[in-house]
C-alpha cells in the first residue's frame, strides 16, 4: 500500500565553491571538524525520527554537494538510516554529484552502500558557460565522471542541464544535449535559469554585465530540449524531467504526488503525515539543537483539507500526464471539476489546460505559462 511507503531526503550542505546563481542552503566548508559535527548531528536526527511503520522506497542524498565529502561519510549515513528505518529491497537510492569532486574510489563506496542512482550536475557543456556560472568543473571533468560511473557499473544516471543562461545560444543548448546524449543517461533534469534575489549573477545581470536570452529565446530553448529528448526516446513526464521508460525519478514523483517524504538535515523541508515542516536552515544552530538531543524543527504547518486539495492539484499538474479526477474523488471524496469549476473552465478556454479522459493536464501553451496555471489554484 502506498501509505506504507516513505521517501527520505538527506541534505548535505557543503560545497567547494558557491556557484554565482545559487541561493540554496549550502556553504563553502573544508573544515573536517565542522563536517564531522554535521554528520554526527544528522545521525542524531535519524535516531530521533526512527520508525519502522513505513517502508522506505526512495532515499535522496542531495545538497549542496554530497560528493564533496568522503565516500565513507555517505556510506556511514546510509548505514545509520538502514538501522533506523525499514528499507525496501528495491529502494531507489540517489546521490547528487558534481564533476570535479567525483573519484572512482568514492563511486565504489557509493555502490557498496547500495546507491543505485546518480544525479550529475553538469548544467552546460561549454566551458565558458560553466565559468560564467561559477561552476567548479569543466567539460573534461564531466566526461571523466561519466566514464567512472560506467566503469563502476552505475546504470541509472541523471544529468542536470540549464538553459536561459547569459551568453547561451540555441546552438549551445543543442550541443550540450547532443554531447550528453552520447553517454546515454537514463534521465535528464532540464531547468531554466532563475535569477534569485541577491545572487552575484543577478547583480551582474542587473548591472548589464551579463545578458540573459529574452523570453522568446528561452522558450525556444525549452522546446528544443523537448524535441531533441523526445526524439531520442526520453519521455517528458514532468515539466523539468525527461526519462527513459521505467527510469522516472521515484523520489521526485513523491513531491508532485504529495506522498510522505521525511527530510533530514539543515533547512530540509518535509511533507509527512499531512504536515509540512522544516528544519532550521542555519547549520550551526541545527548542530547545536541536535547536540542537546532536540529536533531542530521550525515552521510546522498542518494542511487543511482545502490546502491539501489545492496542493495536490497544482503539484500534480507538473506531471505531463496530469491529474486523475477519479483519484482525486477517491482521495478527497470530492470532485475538482466542481470545486475549481470556474478556474478550470477559464484555463481550458485559454488553452492552458485540456481534459483527456479522466485526466486534466497542461497543454503545450500551458507548459509555457505553467506558473499562471498553478497560481489559479492557490
Ligand atoms: S554546487 Fe549546487 S548547491 Fe553548491 S553552490 Fe553550486 S548550485 Fe549551489
Short mmCIF file of C-alpha atoms and ligand atoms in Angstrom, two decimals:
data_model
loop_
_atom_site.label_atom_id
_atom_site.label_comp_id
_atom_site.label_asym_id
_atom_site.label_seq_id
_atom_site.Cartn_x
_atom_site.Cartn_y
_atom_site.Cartn_z
CA UNK A 1 0.00 0.00 0.00
CA UNK A 2 1.22 3.47 -0.94
CA UNK A 3 0.60 4.94 2.59
CA UNK A 4 3.12 2.44 3.90
CA UNK A 5 5.82 3.87 1.70
CA UNK A 6 8.19 6.62 2.72
CA UNK A 7 10.73 8.79 0.91
CA UNK A 8 13.69 10.20 2.81
CA UNK A 9 15.76 13.22 1.79
CA UNK A 10 19.15 13.94 3.41
CA UNK A 11 20.69 17.37 2.94
CA UNK A 12 24.46 17.73 2.72
CA UNK A 13 25.04 21.50 2.71
CA UNK A 14 28.73 21.60 1.82
CA UNK A 15 30.12 22.96 -1.43
CA UNK A 16 33.65 23.56 -2.68
CA UNK A 17 32.73 26.98 -4.00
CA UNK A 18 29.45 28.86 -4.25
CA UNK A 19 28.05 28.99 -7.80
CA UNK A 20 27.15 32.52 -8.85
CA UNK A 21 23.43 31.84 -9.37
CA UNK A 22 22.86 29.69 -6.28
CA UNK A 23 20.60 30.56 -3.38
CA UNK A 24 20.31 27.02 -2.00
CA UNK A 25 21.12 26.33 1.60
CA UNK A 26 24.76 25.45 1.01
CA UNK A 27 28.06 26.80 2.26
CA UNK A 28 31.71 26.52 1.38
CA UNK A 29 33.29 24.44 4.13
CA UNK A 30 36.52 22.48 4.13
CA UNK A 31 36.81 22.19 7.89
CA UNK A 32 36.74 18.49 8.69
CA UNK A 33 35.64 19.15 12.30
CA UNK A 34 32.56 21.03 11.12
CA UNK A 35 31.78 18.34 8.56
CA UNK A 36 32.12 15.64 11.24
CA UNK A 37 29.87 17.61 13.61
CA UNK A 38 27.22 17.93 10.89
CA UNK A 39 27.22 14.22 10.13
CA UNK A 40 27.05 13.43 13.86
CA UNK A 41 24.01 15.75 14.06
CA UNK A 42 22.40 14.05 11.06
CA UNK A 43 22.83 10.69 12.76
CA UNK A 44 21.29 12.07 15.94
CA UNK A 45 18.33 13.39 13.92
CA UNK A 46 17.94 9.96 12.33
CA UNK A 47 17.82 8.30 15.75
CA UNK A 48 15.16 10.80 16.92
CA UNK A 49 12.86 10.22 13.93
CA UNK A 50 13.48 6.48 13.53
CA UNK A 51 10.38 4.40 12.84
CA UNK A 52 9.60 1.04 11.33
CA UNK A 53 5.93 1.57 10.42
CA UNK A 54 6.62 2.54 6.84
CA UNK A 55 8.89 1.11 4.17
CA UNK A 56 11.47 3.42 2.67
CA UNK A 57 11.29 3.06 -1.10
CA UNK A 58 13.32 6.15 -2.01
CA UNK A 59 16.28 7.88 -0.44
CA UNK A 60 17.72 11.03 -1.97
CA UNK A 61 21.04 12.44 -0.79
CA UNK A 62 21.15 16.00 -2.09
CA UNK A 63 22.79 19.29 -1.37
CA UNK A 64 24.96 21.22 -1.55
CA UNK A 65 27.47 18.83 -3.00
CA UNK A 66 27.21 15.42 -1.30
CA UNK A 67 30.16 14.21 -3.39
CA UNK A 68 32.41 16.86 -1.81
CA UNK A 69 32.68 14.75 1.38
CA UNK A 70 34.43 11.39 1.76
CA UNK A 71 32.59 8.38 0.38
CA UNK A 72 32.82 6.72 3.79
CA UNK A 73 30.76 9.50 5.38
CA UNK A 74 27.93 8.83 2.93
CA UNK A 75 28.20 5.06 3.44
CA UNK A 76 28.06 5.57 7.19
CA UNK A 77 24.98 7.80 6.85
CA UNK A 78 23.16 5.16 4.78
CA UNK A 79 24.10 2.52 7.35
CA UNK A 80 22.53 4.63 10.12
CA UNK A 81 19.38 5.09 8.02
CA UNK A 82 19.13 1.36 7.34
CA UNK A 83 19.30 0.68 11.08
CA UNK A 84 16.63 3.26 11.88
CA UNK A 85 14.11 2.52 9.09
CA UNK A 86 12.84 -0.45 7.10
CA UNK A 87 14.21 -0.29 3.56
CA UNK A 88 12.51 -1.80 0.54
CA UNK A 89 14.85 -4.28 -1.19
CA UNK A 90 14.17 -2.28 -4.37
CA UNK A 91 14.71 1.15 -2.76
CA UNK A 92 15.78 3.89 -5.19
CA UNK A 93 18.88 5.46 -3.61
CA UNK A 94 20.11 8.60 -5.36
CA UNK A 95 23.11 10.80 -4.71
CA UNK A 96 23.81 14.17 -6.32
CA UNK A 97 27.37 14.56 -7.52
CA UNK A 98 29.34 17.37 -9.08
CA UNK A 99 32.03 16.71 -11.65
CA UNK A 100 35.28 17.83 -10.09
CA UNK A 101 34.53 16.08 -6.80
CA UNK A 102 33.98 12.54 -8.08
CA UNK A 103 36.66 9.85 -7.77
CA UNK A 104 36.46 6.20 -8.69
CA UNK A 105 37.05 5.37 -5.03
CA UNK A 106 34.01 7.41 -3.96
CA UNK A 107 31.82 5.73 -6.57
CA UNK A 108 32.93 2.29 -5.41
CA UNK A 109 31.97 3.14 -1.84
CA UNK A 110 28.58 4.56 -3.00
CA UNK A 111 27.92 1.33 -4.85
CA UNK A 112 28.83 -0.80 -1.85
CA UNK A 113 26.49 1.30 0.30
CA UNK A 114 23.59 0.50 -2.05
CA UNK A 115 23.37 3.73 -4.05
CA UNK A 116 21.81 2.83 -7.39
CA UNK A 117 21.09 6.21 -8.98
CA UNK A 118 23.46 9.12 -9.54
CA UNK A 119 22.41 12.63 -10.49
CA UNK A 120 25.23 14.56 -12.15
CA UNK A 121 25.14 18.37 -12.08
CA UNK A 122 26.60 19.41 -15.42
CA UNK A 123 24.40 22.44 -16.36
CA UNK A 124 26.14 23.19 -19.68
CA UNK A 125 28.70 21.59 -21.96
CA UNK A 126 30.66 24.73 -22.88
CA UNK A 127 33.50 25.71 -20.55
CA UNK A 128 32.84 29.43 -21.00
CA UNK A 129 29.26 28.97 -19.71
CA UNK A 130 30.43 26.80 -16.83
CA UNK A 131 32.86 29.53 -15.88
CA UNK A 132 30.27 32.27 -16.05
CA UNK A 133 28.02 30.18 -13.78
CA UNK A 134 30.89 29.86 -11.31
CA UNK A 135 30.86 26.05 -11.52
CA UNK A 136 33.95 24.32 -10.14
CA UNK A 137 34.27 21.90 -13.05
CA UNK A 138 34.87 21.91 -16.76
CA UNK A 139 33.65 19.74 -19.59
CA UNK A 140 36.55 17.26 -19.33
CA UNK A 141 35.74 16.58 -15.67
CA UNK A 142 32.16 15.76 -16.66
CA UNK A 143 33.46 13.28 -19.26
CA UNK A 144 35.70 11.75 -16.61
CA UNK A 145 32.77 11.46 -14.16
CA UNK A 146 30.61 9.70 -16.77
CA UNK A 147 33.49 7.35 -17.59
CA UNK A 148 33.99 6.48 -13.91
CA UNK A 149 30.24 5.95 -13.49
CA UNK A 150 30.09 3.47 -16.36
CA UNK A 151 33.25 1.74 -15.17
CA UNK A 152 31.91 1.26 -11.66
CA UNK A 153 28.66 -0.16 -13.06
CA UNK A 154 26.12 2.62 -12.42
CA UNK A 155 23.27 2.19 -14.87
CA UNK A 156 20.76 4.74 -13.65
CA UNK A 157 22.28 8.16 -14.27
CA UNK A 158 20.53 11.51 -14.45
CA UNK A 159 22.16 14.66 -15.82
CA UNK A 160 21.13 18.23 -14.92
CA UNK A 161 21.23 20.87 -17.64
CA UNK A 162 20.24 24.52 -17.61
CA UNK A 163 19.03 26.85 -20.33
CA UNK A 164 18.26 30.57 -20.49
CA UNK A 165 21.85 31.25 -19.37
CA UNK A 166 23.65 34.53 -20.05
CA UNK A 167 25.60 34.18 -23.28
CA UNK A 168 23.90 30.88 -24.18
CA UNK A 169 22.61 30.33 -27.71
CA UNK A 170 20.23 27.77 -29.13
CA UNK A 171 23.19 26.06 -30.78
CA UNK A 172 24.94 25.75 -27.43
CA UNK A 173 21.85 24.12 -25.90
CA UNK A 174 21.78 21.69 -28.80
CA UNK A 175 25.48 20.92 -28.43
CA UNK A 176 25.07 20.31 -24.67
CA UNK A 177 22.23 17.88 -25.32
CA UNK A 178 23.98 16.01 -28.14
CA UNK A 179 27.17 15.62 -26.15
CA UNK A 180 25.36 14.35 -23.07
CA UNK A 181 23.13 12.05 -25.15
CA UNK A 182 26.26 10.26 -26.34
CA UNK A 183 26.70 8.96 -22.76
CA UNK A 184 23.14 7.56 -22.80
CA UNK A 185 21.95 8.69 -19.36
CA UNK A 186 18.57 7.33 -18.27
CA UNK A 187 17.22 10.69 -17.12
CA UNK A 188 17.57 14.42 -17.72
CA UNK A 189 16.55 17.32 -15.49
CA UNK A 190 16.46 20.49 -17.58
CA UNK A 191 15.84 23.79 -15.84
CA UNK A 192 15.53 27.35 -16.96
CA UNK A 193 17.84 29.67 -15.01
CA UNK A 194 16.01 31.54 -12.27
CA UNK A 195 17.64 34.79 -11.24
CA UNK A 196 17.26 34.61 -7.48
CA UNK A 197 17.43 37.84 -5.47
CA UNK A 198 20.87 38.96 -4.28
CA UNK A 199 22.98 36.34 -6.02
CA UNK A 200 26.17 37.60 -7.72
CA UNK A 201 24.74 36.50 -11.07
CA UNK A 202 21.55 38.53 -10.59
CA UNK A 203 23.64 41.57 -9.69
CA UNK A 204 25.72 41.17 -12.84
CA UNK A 205 22.57 40.88 -14.94
CA UNK A 206 21.09 43.96 -13.24
CA UNK A 207 24.25 45.93 -13.95
CA UNK A 208 24.13 44.84 -17.60
CA UNK A 209 27.43 42.93 -17.30
CA UNK A 210 25.63 39.74 -18.31
CA UNK A 211 22.70 39.44 -20.69
CA UNK A 212 20.19 36.61 -20.50
CA UNK A 213 18.31 35.34 -23.56
CA UNK A 214 14.90 37.05 -23.84
CA UNK A 215 11.68 35.20 -23.02
CA UNK A 216 11.08 34.03 -26.60
CA UNK A 217 14.61 32.67 -26.92
CA UNK A 218 14.31 30.97 -23.55
CA UNK A 219 11.07 29.27 -24.67
CA UNK A 220 12.75 28.24 -27.95
CA UNK A 221 15.45 26.60 -25.86
CA UNK A 222 12.84 24.76 -23.81
CA UNK A 223 11.11 23.44 -26.93
CA UNK A 224 14.41 22.43 -28.50
CA UNK A 225 15.24 20.42 -25.36
CA UNK A 226 11.79 18.87 -25.52
CA UNK A 227 12.04 17.93 -29.20
CA UNK A 228 15.55 16.51 -29.05
CA UNK A 229 14.96 14.45 -25.93
CA UNK A 230 11.61 13.08 -27.15
CA UNK A 231 13.28 12.16 -30.46
CA UNK A 232 15.94 10.26 -28.55
CA UNK A 233 13.44 8.18 -26.61
CA UNK A 234 13.09 10.22 -23.42
CA UNK A 235 9.58 10.67 -22.14
CA UNK A 236 8.72 14.15 -20.84
CA UNK A 237 6.99 13.18 -17.61
CA UNK A 238 7.31 16.33 -15.51
CA UNK A 239 7.84 19.97 -16.51
CA UNK A 240 11.61 19.75 -15.97
CA UNK A 241 12.18 16.00 -16.23
CA UNK A 242 12.69 13.51 -19.04
CA UNK A 243 13.31 9.80 -18.64
CA UNK A 244 13.66 6.55 -20.48
CA UNK A 245 10.58 4.43 -19.68
CA UNK A 246 10.90 2.98 -16.18
CA UNK A 247 13.58 5.47 -15.10
CA UNK A 248 11.31 8.28 -13.87
CA UNK A 249 12.57 9.54 -10.51
CA UNK A 250 10.55 7.74 -7.86
CA UNK A 251 11.68 10.23 -5.24
CA UNK A 252 10.75 13.36 -7.17
CA UNK A 253 7.36 11.89 -8.09
CA UNK A 254 6.64 11.73 -4.35
CA UNK A 255 6.89 15.55 -4.15
CA UNK A 256 4.46 16.04 -7.01
CA UNK A 257 2.05 13.43 -5.68
CA UNK A 258 2.15 14.66 -2.08
CA UNK A 259 3.48 11.37 -0.75
CA UNK A 260 5.23 11.19 2.61
CA UNK A 261 8.78 12.48 2.45
CA UNK A 262 10.82 12.96 5.57
CA UNK A 263 13.63 15.45 5.04
CA UNK A 264 16.69 15.45 7.28
CA UNK A 265 19.48 17.97 7.60
CA UNK A 266 19.79 21.74 7.88
CA UNK A 267 16.94 23.61 6.16
CA UNK A 268 15.34 20.42 4.85
CA UNK A 269 11.56 20.56 4.23
CA UNK A 270 9.29 17.58 4.95
CA UNK A 271 5.78 16.65 3.94
CA UNK A 272 4.84 13.96 6.39
CA UNK A 273 1.50 12.64 7.60
CA UNK A 274 -0.38 15.71 6.38
CA UNK A 275 2.06 18.21 7.88
CA UNK A 276 4.67 20.42 6.32
CA UNK A 277 7.66 21.27 8.48
CA UNK A 278 11.19 22.47 8.00
CA UNK A 279 14.44 22.17 9.91
CA UNK A 280 16.42 25.21 10.98
CA UNK A 281 18.46 26.30 7.99
CA UNK A 282 21.41 27.65 9.98
CA UNK A 283 23.85 24.74 10.04
CA UNK A 284 25.41 25.65 13.38
CA UNK A 285 22.03 26.04 15.09
CA UNK A 286 20.93 22.75 13.56
CA UNK A 287 24.00 21.04 15.04
CA UNK A 288 23.55 22.77 18.42
CA UNK A 289 19.94 21.57 18.75
CA UNK A 290 20.85 18.00 17.97
CA UNK A 291 23.79 18.05 20.39
CA UNK A 292 21.14 18.67 23.06
CA UNK A 293 19.01 15.86 21.66
CA UNK A 294 16.36 18.30 20.35
CA UNK A 295 14.73 18.12 16.94
CA UNK A 296 15.71 21.31 15.06
CA UNK A 297 12.22 21.89 13.65
CA UNK A 298 10.52 25.10 12.69
CA UNK A 299 7.59 26.19 10.52
CA UNK A 300 5.21 23.36 11.39
CA UNK A 301 2.01 23.57 9.39
CA UNK A 302 -0.87 21.13 9.33
CA UNK A 303 -2.55 21.20 5.93
CA UNK A 304 -6.29 21.82 5.92
CA UNK A 305 -8.39 19.74 3.52
CA UNK A 306 -8.63 22.79 1.16
CA UNK A 307 -4.88 23.34 1.15
CA UNK A 308 -4.24 19.67 0.60
CA UNK A 309 -6.60 19.56 -2.37
CA UNK A 310 -5.09 22.71 -3.92
CA UNK A 311 -1.53 21.45 -3.48
CA UNK A 312 -2.44 18.04 -4.84
CA UNK A 313 -3.76 19.74 -7.97
CA UNK A 314 -1.06 22.29 -8.70
CA UNK A 315 1.82 19.98 -7.84
CA UNK A 316 0.16 17.13 -9.76
CA UNK A 317 -0.21 19.34 -12.82
CA UNK A 318 3.60 19.47 -13.03
CA UNK A 319 3.31 15.90 -14.32
CA UNK A 320 2.71 15.88 -18.06
CA UNK A 321 0.13 13.09 -17.68
CA UNK A 322 -1.80 15.47 -15.46
CA UNK A 323 -4.14 14.71 -12.56
CA UNK A 324 -6.78 12.00 -12.43
CA UNK A 325 -10.29 13.09 -11.50
CA UNK A 326 -11.14 9.65 -10.10
CA UNK A 327 -8.00 9.60 -7.94
CA UNK A 328 -8.98 13.00 -6.53
CA UNK A 329 -12.50 11.75 -5.78
CA UNK A 330 -11.14 8.59 -4.11
CA UNK A 331 -8.72 10.60 -2.05
CA UNK A 332 -10.80 13.61 -1.02
CA UNK A 333 -14.42 12.42 -1.51
CA UNK A 334 -14.91 15.50 -3.64
CA UNK A 335 -14.57 16.45 -7.30
CA UNK A 336 -12.05 19.00 -8.57
CA UNK A 337 -14.28 19.68 -11.57
CA UNK A 338 -16.88 21.02 -9.11
CA UNK A 339 -14.63 22.70 -6.53
CA UNK A 340 -12.49 24.53 -9.11
CA UNK A 341 -15.13 24.66 -11.85
CA UNK A 342 -14.63 28.33 -12.65
CA UNK A 343 -10.81 28.25 -12.60
CA UNK A 344 -10.60 25.05 -14.67
CA UNK A 345 -13.12 26.24 -17.27
CA UNK A 346 -11.22 29.52 -17.65
CA UNK A 347 -7.86 27.73 -18.05
CA UNK A 348 -9.39 25.35 -20.59
CA UNK A 349 -10.86 28.25 -22.56
CA UNK A 350 -7.40 29.91 -22.53
CA UNK A 351 -5.99 26.65 -23.94
CA UNK A 352 -3.68 26.24 -20.95
CA UNK A 353 -5.35 23.06 -19.66
CA UNK A 354 -7.01 20.22 -21.50
CA UNK A 355 -9.25 17.33 -20.39
CA UNK A 356 -8.25 13.93 -21.71
CA UNK A 357 -10.43 11.09 -20.45
CA UNK A 358 -10.16 11.03 -16.68
CA UNK A 359 -7.17 13.39 -16.71
CA UNK A 360 -6.73 17.13 -16.65
CA UNK A 361 -3.35 18.24 -17.96
CA UNK A 362 -1.24 21.12 -19.21
CA UNK A 363 -1.32 21.88 -22.92
CA UNK A 364 1.91 22.88 -24.69
CA UNK A 365 0.88 26.50 -24.18
CA UNK A 366 0.15 25.64 -20.55
CA UNK A 367 3.77 24.49 -20.14
CA UNK A 368 4.91 27.96 -21.24
CA UNK A 369 2.57 29.59 -18.71
CA UNK A 370 2.74 26.92 -16.03
CA UNK A 371 3.09 29.36 -13.13
CA UNK A 372 -0.06 31.16 -14.20
CA UNK A 373 -1.88 27.81 -14.18
CA UNK A 374 -0.57 26.83 -10.75
CA UNK A 375 -1.43 30.22 -9.25
CA UNK A 376 -5.08 29.72 -10.22
CA UNK A 377 -5.36 27.02 -7.53
CA UNK A 378 -3.65 28.91 -4.70
S1 LIG B 1 27.07 23.11 -6.40
FE1 LIG B 1 24.83 23.32 -6.29
S2 LIG B 1 24.40 23.79 -4.14
FE2 LIG B 1 26.63 24.12 -4.46
S3 LIG B 1 26.78 26.28 -4.89
FE3 LIG B 1 26.61 25.23 -6.88
S4 LIG B 1 24.41 25.21 -7.35
FE4 LIG B 1 24.64 25.74 -5.18
#
